[in-house]
GROMACS .gro file of C-alpha atoms in nm:
model
  250
    1UNK     CA    1  -3.298  -0.420  -0.237
    2UNK     CA    2  -2.980  -0.282  -0.170
    3UNK     CA    3  -2.955   0.034   0.041
    4UNK     CA    4  -2.822   0.291  -0.188
    5UNK     CA    5  -2.417   0.372  -0.131
    6UNK     CA    6  -2.311   0.688  -0.063
    7UNK     CA    7  -2.212   0.923  -0.414
    8UNK     CA    8  -1.883   0.958  -0.328
    9UNK     CA    9  -1.648   1.195  -0.614
   10UNK     CA   10  -1.522   0.828  -0.793
   11UNK     CA   11  -1.246   0.978  -0.987
   12UNK     CA   12  -1.105   1.237  -0.737
   13UNK     CA   13  -1.016   0.970  -0.496
   14UNK     CA   14  -0.885   0.700  -0.805
   15UNK     CA   15  -0.692   0.962  -0.911
   16UNK     CA   16  -0.592   1.078  -0.594
   17UNK     CA   17  -0.431   0.658  -0.551
   18UNK     CA   18  -0.298   0.621  -0.861
   19UNK     CA   19  -0.116   0.945  -0.763
   20UNK     CA   20   0.047   0.767  -0.403
   21UNK     CA   21   0.149   0.492  -0.643
   22UNK     CA   22   0.343   0.746  -0.841
   23UNK     CA   23   0.454   0.889  -0.562
   24UNK     CA   24   0.556   0.583  -0.391
   25UNK     CA   25   0.726   0.484  -0.647
   26UNK     CA   26   0.933   0.819  -0.740
   27UNK     CA   27   1.025   0.754  -0.369
   28UNK     CA   28   1.201   0.417  -0.452
   29UNK     CA   29   1.336   0.530  -0.688
   30UNK     CA   30   1.501   0.821  -0.585
   31UNK     CA   31   1.612   0.632  -0.224
   32UNK     CA   32   1.761   0.372  -0.449
   33UNK     CA   33   1.950   0.577  -0.675
   34UNK     CA   34   2.129   0.746  -0.358
   35UNK     CA   35   2.214   0.430  -0.218
   36UNK     CA   36   2.400   0.294  -0.517
   37UNK     CA   37   2.598   0.674  -0.541
   38UNK     CA   38   2.706   0.611  -0.201
   39UNK     CA   39   2.413   0.692   0.036
   40UNK     CA   40   2.291   0.383   0.201
   41UNK     CA   41   2.070   0.449   0.524
   42UNK     CA   42   1.895   0.822   0.459
   43UNK     CA   43   1.803   0.815   0.786
   44UNK     CA   44   1.593   0.501   0.746
   45UNK     CA   45   1.431   0.630   0.478
   46UNK     CA   46   1.566   0.377   0.204
   47UNK     CA   47   1.413   0.135   0.439
   48UNK     CA   48   1.071   0.288   0.432
   49UNK     CA   49   1.048   0.340   0.098
   50UNK     CA   50   1.161  -0.026  -0.047
   51UNK     CA   51   0.881  -0.160  -0.275
   52UNK     CA   52   1.047  -0.499  -0.281
   53UNK     CA   53   1.066  -0.489   0.147
   54UNK     CA   54   0.836  -0.649   0.391
   55UNK     CA   55   0.724  -0.361   0.636
   56UNK     CA   56   0.785  -0.077   0.432
   57UNK     CA   57   0.521   0.265   0.299
   58UNK     CA   58   0.423   0.092  -0.017
   59UNK     CA   59   0.338  -0.293   0.135
   60UNK     CA   60   0.155  -0.085   0.324
   61UNK     CA   61  -0.050   0.069   0.075
   62UNK     CA   62  -0.073  -0.163  -0.100
   63UNK     CA   63  -0.211  -0.370   0.192
   64UNK     CA   64  -0.463  -0.136   0.259
   65UNK     CA   65  -0.577  -0.117  -0.091
   66UNK     CA   66  -0.679  -0.514  -0.056
   67UNK     CA   67  -0.890  -0.425   0.251
   68UNK     CA   68  -1.073  -0.168   0.095
   69UNK     CA   69  -1.152  -0.348  -0.188
   70UNK     CA   70  -1.222  -0.661   0.085
   71UNK     CA   71  -1.460  -0.435   0.244
   72UNK     CA   72  -1.630  -0.324  -0.070
   73UNK     CA   73  -1.690  -0.695  -0.186
   74UNK     CA   74  -1.844  -0.759   0.152
   75UNK     CA   75  -2.103  -0.475   0.165
   76UNK     CA   76  -2.242  -0.569  -0.185
   77UNK     CA   77  -2.251  -0.959  -0.075
   78UNK     CA   78  -2.412  -0.882   0.233
   79UNK     CA   79  -2.673  -0.724  -0.027
   80UNK     CA   80  -2.671  -1.015  -0.220
   81UNK     CA   81  -2.706  -1.238   0.019
   82UNK     CA   82  -3.008  -1.040   0.147
   83UNK     CA   83  -3.206  -1.067  -0.162
   84UNK     CA   84  -3.055  -1.427  -0.177
   85UNK     CA   85  -2.873  -1.381  -0.568
   86UNK     CA   86  -2.719  -1.706  -0.656
   87UNK     CA   87  -2.357  -1.512  -0.718
   88UNK     CA   88  -2.349  -1.384  -0.361
   89UNK     CA   89  -2.115  -1.695  -0.240
   90UNK     CA   90  -1.928  -1.555  -0.530
   91UNK     CA   91  -1.920  -1.233  -0.361
   92UNK     CA   92  -1.804  -1.364  -0.011
   93UNK     CA   93  -1.526  -1.591  -0.152
   94UNK     CA   94  -1.351  -1.235  -0.357
   95UNK     CA   95  -1.411  -1.035  -0.033
   96UNK     CA   96  -1.213  -1.296   0.143
   97UNK     CA   97  -0.986  -1.376  -0.139
   98UNK     CA   98  -0.912  -0.988  -0.096
   99UNK     CA   99  -0.851  -0.988   0.276
  100UNK     CA  100  -0.649  -1.268   0.241
  101UNK     CA  101  -0.449  -1.122   0.006
  102UNK     CA  102  -0.400  -0.841   0.210
  103UNK     CA  103  -0.236  -1.037   0.526
  104UNK     CA  104  -0.018  -1.160   0.266
  105UNK     CA  105   0.103  -0.863   0.174
  106UNK     CA  106   0.157  -0.752   0.504
  107UNK     CA  107   0.308  -1.085   0.616
  108UNK     CA  108   0.421  -1.282   0.294
  109UNK     CA  109   0.204  -1.559   0.309
  110UNK     CA  110   0.340  -1.681  -0.042
  111UNK     CA  111   0.720  -1.696   0.107
  112UNK     CA  112   0.587  -2.047   0.250
  113UNK     CA  113   0.470  -2.118  -0.098
  114UNK     CA  114   0.798  -2.076  -0.204
  115UNK     CA  115   0.960  -2.322   0.039
  116UNK     CA  116   0.669  -2.587  -0.012
  117UNK     CA  117   0.758  -2.564  -0.446
  118UNK     CA  118   1.153  -2.582  -0.328
  119UNK     CA  119   1.093  -2.934  -0.170
  120UNK     CA  120   0.932  -3.030  -0.451
  121UNK     CA  121   1.054  -3.127  -0.782
  122UNK     CA  122   1.037  -2.778  -0.954
  123UNK     CA  123   1.330  -2.673  -1.204
  124UNK     CA  124   1.352  -2.296  -0.920
  125UNK     CA  125   1.568  -2.136  -1.180
  126UNK     CA  126   1.457  -1.826  -1.445
  127UNK     CA  127   1.140  -1.722  -1.494
  128UNK     CA  128   1.039  -1.996  -1.221
  129UNK     CA  129   1.314  -1.905  -0.969
  130UNK     CA  130   1.044  -1.806  -0.718
  131UNK     CA  131   0.841  -2.094  -0.672
  132UNK     CA  132   0.536  -1.992  -0.574
  133UNK     CA  133   0.445  -1.795  -0.954
  134UNK     CA  134   0.354  -2.197  -0.978
  135UNK     CA  135   0.133  -2.194  -0.732
  136UNK     CA  136  -0.026  -1.843  -0.830
  137UNK     CA  137  -0.102  -1.922  -1.213
  138UNK     CA  138  -0.253  -2.282  -1.104
  139UNK     CA  139  -0.498  -2.061  -0.839
  140UNK     CA  140  -0.513  -1.700  -1.138
  141UNK     CA  141  -0.609  -2.004  -1.366
  142UNK     CA  142  -0.923  -2.209  -1.070
  143UNK     CA  143  -1.086  -1.877  -1.033
  144UNK     CA  144  -1.065  -1.771  -1.402
  145UNK     CA  145  -1.245  -2.049  -1.517
  146UNK     CA  146  -1.428  -2.075  -1.174
  147UNK     CA  147  -1.609  -1.693  -1.227
  148UNK     CA  148  -1.655  -1.700  -1.583
  149UNK     CA  149  -2.077  -1.763  -1.539
  150UNK     CA  150  -1.974  -1.418  -1.217
  151UNK     CA  151  -1.860  -1.223  -1.524
  152UNK     CA  152  -2.138  -1.275  -1.791
  153UNK     CA  153  -2.370  -1.190  -1.506
  154UNK     CA  154  -2.265  -0.871  -1.465
  155UNK     CA  155  -2.292  -0.554  -1.644
  156UNK     CA  156  -2.098  -0.492  -1.942
  157UNK     CA  157  -1.918  -0.169  -1.794
  158UNK     CA  158  -1.824  -0.349  -1.487
  159UNK     CA  159  -1.732  -0.692  -1.630
  160UNK     CA  160  -1.491  -0.539  -1.846
  161UNK     CA  161  -1.359  -0.298  -1.572
  162UNK     CA  162  -1.304  -0.635  -1.351
  163UNK     CA  163  -1.108  -0.800  -1.692
  164UNK     CA  164  -0.907  -0.509  -1.718
  165UNK     CA  165  -0.749  -0.462  -1.306
  166UNK     CA  166  -0.722  -0.811  -1.316
  167UNK     CA  167  -0.534  -0.836  -1.619
  168UNK     CA  168  -0.319  -0.530  -1.490
  169UNK     CA  169  -0.300  -0.704  -1.116
  170UNK     CA  170  -0.169  -1.019  -1.261
  171UNK     CA  171   0.061  -0.928  -1.531
  172UNK     CA  172   0.279  -0.711  -1.249
  173UNK     CA  173   0.196  -1.025  -0.983
  174UNK     CA  174   0.283  -1.276  -1.200
  175UNK     CA  175   0.429  -1.135  -1.512
  176UNK     CA  176   0.667  -0.888  -1.391
  177UNK     CA  177   0.719  -1.084  -1.138
  178UNK     CA  178   0.873  -1.404  -1.345
  179UNK     CA  179   1.091  -1.132  -1.525
  180UNK     CA  180   1.241  -1.067  -1.232
  181UNK     CA  181   1.304  -1.391  -1.099
  182UNK     CA  182   1.526  -1.477  -1.439
  183UNK     CA  183   1.713  -1.157  -1.384
  184UNK     CA  184   1.763  -1.238  -0.989
  185UNK     CA  185   1.856  -1.622  -1.135
  186UNK     CA  186   2.096  -1.441  -1.433
  187UNK     CA  187   2.247  -1.134  -1.201
  188UNK     CA  188   2.305  -1.426  -0.896
  189UNK     CA  189   2.153  -1.228  -0.738
  190UNK     CA  190   2.039  -1.508  -0.456
  191UNK     CA  191   2.448  -1.595  -0.413
  192UNK     CA  192   2.419  -1.329  -0.162
  193UNK     CA  193   2.367  -1.365   0.210
  194UNK     CA  194   1.978  -1.368   0.314
  195UNK     CA  195   1.800  -1.090   0.312
  196UNK     CA  196   1.912  -0.878   0.030
  197UNK     CA  197   1.578  -0.753  -0.145
  198UNK     CA  198   1.524  -0.592   0.230
  199UNK     CA  199   1.882  -0.453   0.221
  200UNK     CA  200   1.843  -0.327  -0.145
  201UNK     CA  201   2.129  -0.510  -0.224
  202UNK     CA  202   1.996  -0.506  -0.615
  203UNK     CA  203   2.151  -0.289  -0.944
  204UNK     CA  204   1.952  -0.026  -1.135
  205UNK     CA  205   1.789  -0.334  -1.321
  206UNK     CA  206   1.647  -0.500  -1.098
  207UNK     CA  207   1.509  -0.217  -0.944
  208UNK     CA  208   1.280  -0.094  -1.255
  209UNK     CA  209   1.185  -0.461  -1.290
  210UNK     CA  210   1.034  -0.398  -0.934
  211UNK     CA  211   0.917  -0.061  -1.005
  212UNK     CA  212   0.672  -0.201  -1.311
  213UNK     CA  213   0.594  -0.483  -1.095
  214UNK     CA  214   0.463  -0.299  -0.762
  215UNK     CA  215   0.266  -0.016  -0.975
  216UNK     CA  216   0.061  -0.290  -1.180
  217UNK     CA  217  -0.014  -0.470  -0.880
  218UNK     CA  218  -0.130  -0.175  -0.695
  219UNK     CA  219  -0.297  -0.056  -1.029
  220UNK     CA  220  -0.485  -0.314  -1.053
  221UNK     CA  221  -0.632  -0.307  -0.732
  222UNK     CA  222  -0.735   0.034  -0.715
  223UNK     CA  223  -0.919  -0.014  -1.052
  224UNK     CA  224  -1.099  -0.295  -0.890
  225UNK     CA  225  -1.185  -0.042  -0.676
  226UNK     CA  226  -1.326   0.185  -0.878
  227UNK     CA  227  -1.556  -0.073  -1.079
  228UNK     CA  228  -1.624  -0.179  -0.722
  229UNK     CA  229  -1.821   0.186  -0.609
  230UNK     CA  230  -1.916   0.210  -0.964
  231UNK     CA  231  -2.110  -0.126  -0.906
  232UNK     CA  232  -2.249  -0.005  -0.562
  233UNK     CA  233  -2.362   0.321  -0.663
  234UNK     CA  234  -2.519   0.128  -0.964
  235UNK     CA  235  -2.653  -0.164  -0.785
  236UNK     CA  236  -2.985  -0.018  -0.654
  237UNK     CA  237  -3.121   0.100  -1.013
  238UNK     CA  238  -3.040  -0.288  -1.109
  239UNK     CA  239  -3.173  -0.451  -0.825
  240UNK     CA  240  -3.585  -0.460  -0.841
  241UNK     CA  241  -3.772  -0.417  -0.477
  242UNK     CA  242  -3.841  -0.654  -0.278
  243UNK     CA  243  -4.273  -0.628  -0.252
  244UNK     CA  244  -4.385  -0.601   0.077
  245UNK     CA  245  -4.606  -0.859   0.189
  246UNK     CA  246  -4.973  -0.750   0.186
  247UNK     CA  247  -5.091  -0.640   0.561
  248UNK     CA  248  -5.370  -0.949   0.723
  249UNK     CA  249  -5.704  -0.817   0.730
  250UNK     CA  250  -5.871  -0.801   1.046
   0.00000   0.00000   0.00000
């Protein structure tokens, strides 16, 4: 039987995380608007809050959220392993997946898929201006189909929380990302010297796409963490205790 997970104020934690996302988005908007008004550096604050950049506070925060989700999934997977649950591998795979996503958010591994995509006969313009989204959509489809039975086995409340969290995350990571890529293509932003995202060399229209995309991704992970916390706290009541073997008589 999985050990009882400590009772924590879930709603307070989740709303605090959502508030942090809102503050990061506000800081990005304010610092970028100041850049557009002729104040580019702002003592380095603009670079630190750039939601479209790497090695920034938003990237660190999202990477940390994914790492927390991975840890919670590993806790669940360990409990399932002890009970030889038939879906234990699915939980371990999710834990590994979020660990990878956390690393990717920090070091942008997915940029390798962009380079691979440009080497393939993929039309790298418009909605797929960033070819990695093709690989991302394929991966999302495979995972979605592969986890249908896994989802069906979850309690209804947890199942729909997982689905909502996934829809929110993918809506930002793939949906809004593709719309932003089409805008980049139409505005010719990639004709600028490399690193224009890091420098913040983009207009206000693109800024709003970045805000929506990154906020949806972070909100999706936060909703997933909420679902995992709820599942962990309810798990002891759902997993029957394994009766101990009777002691041998002497």
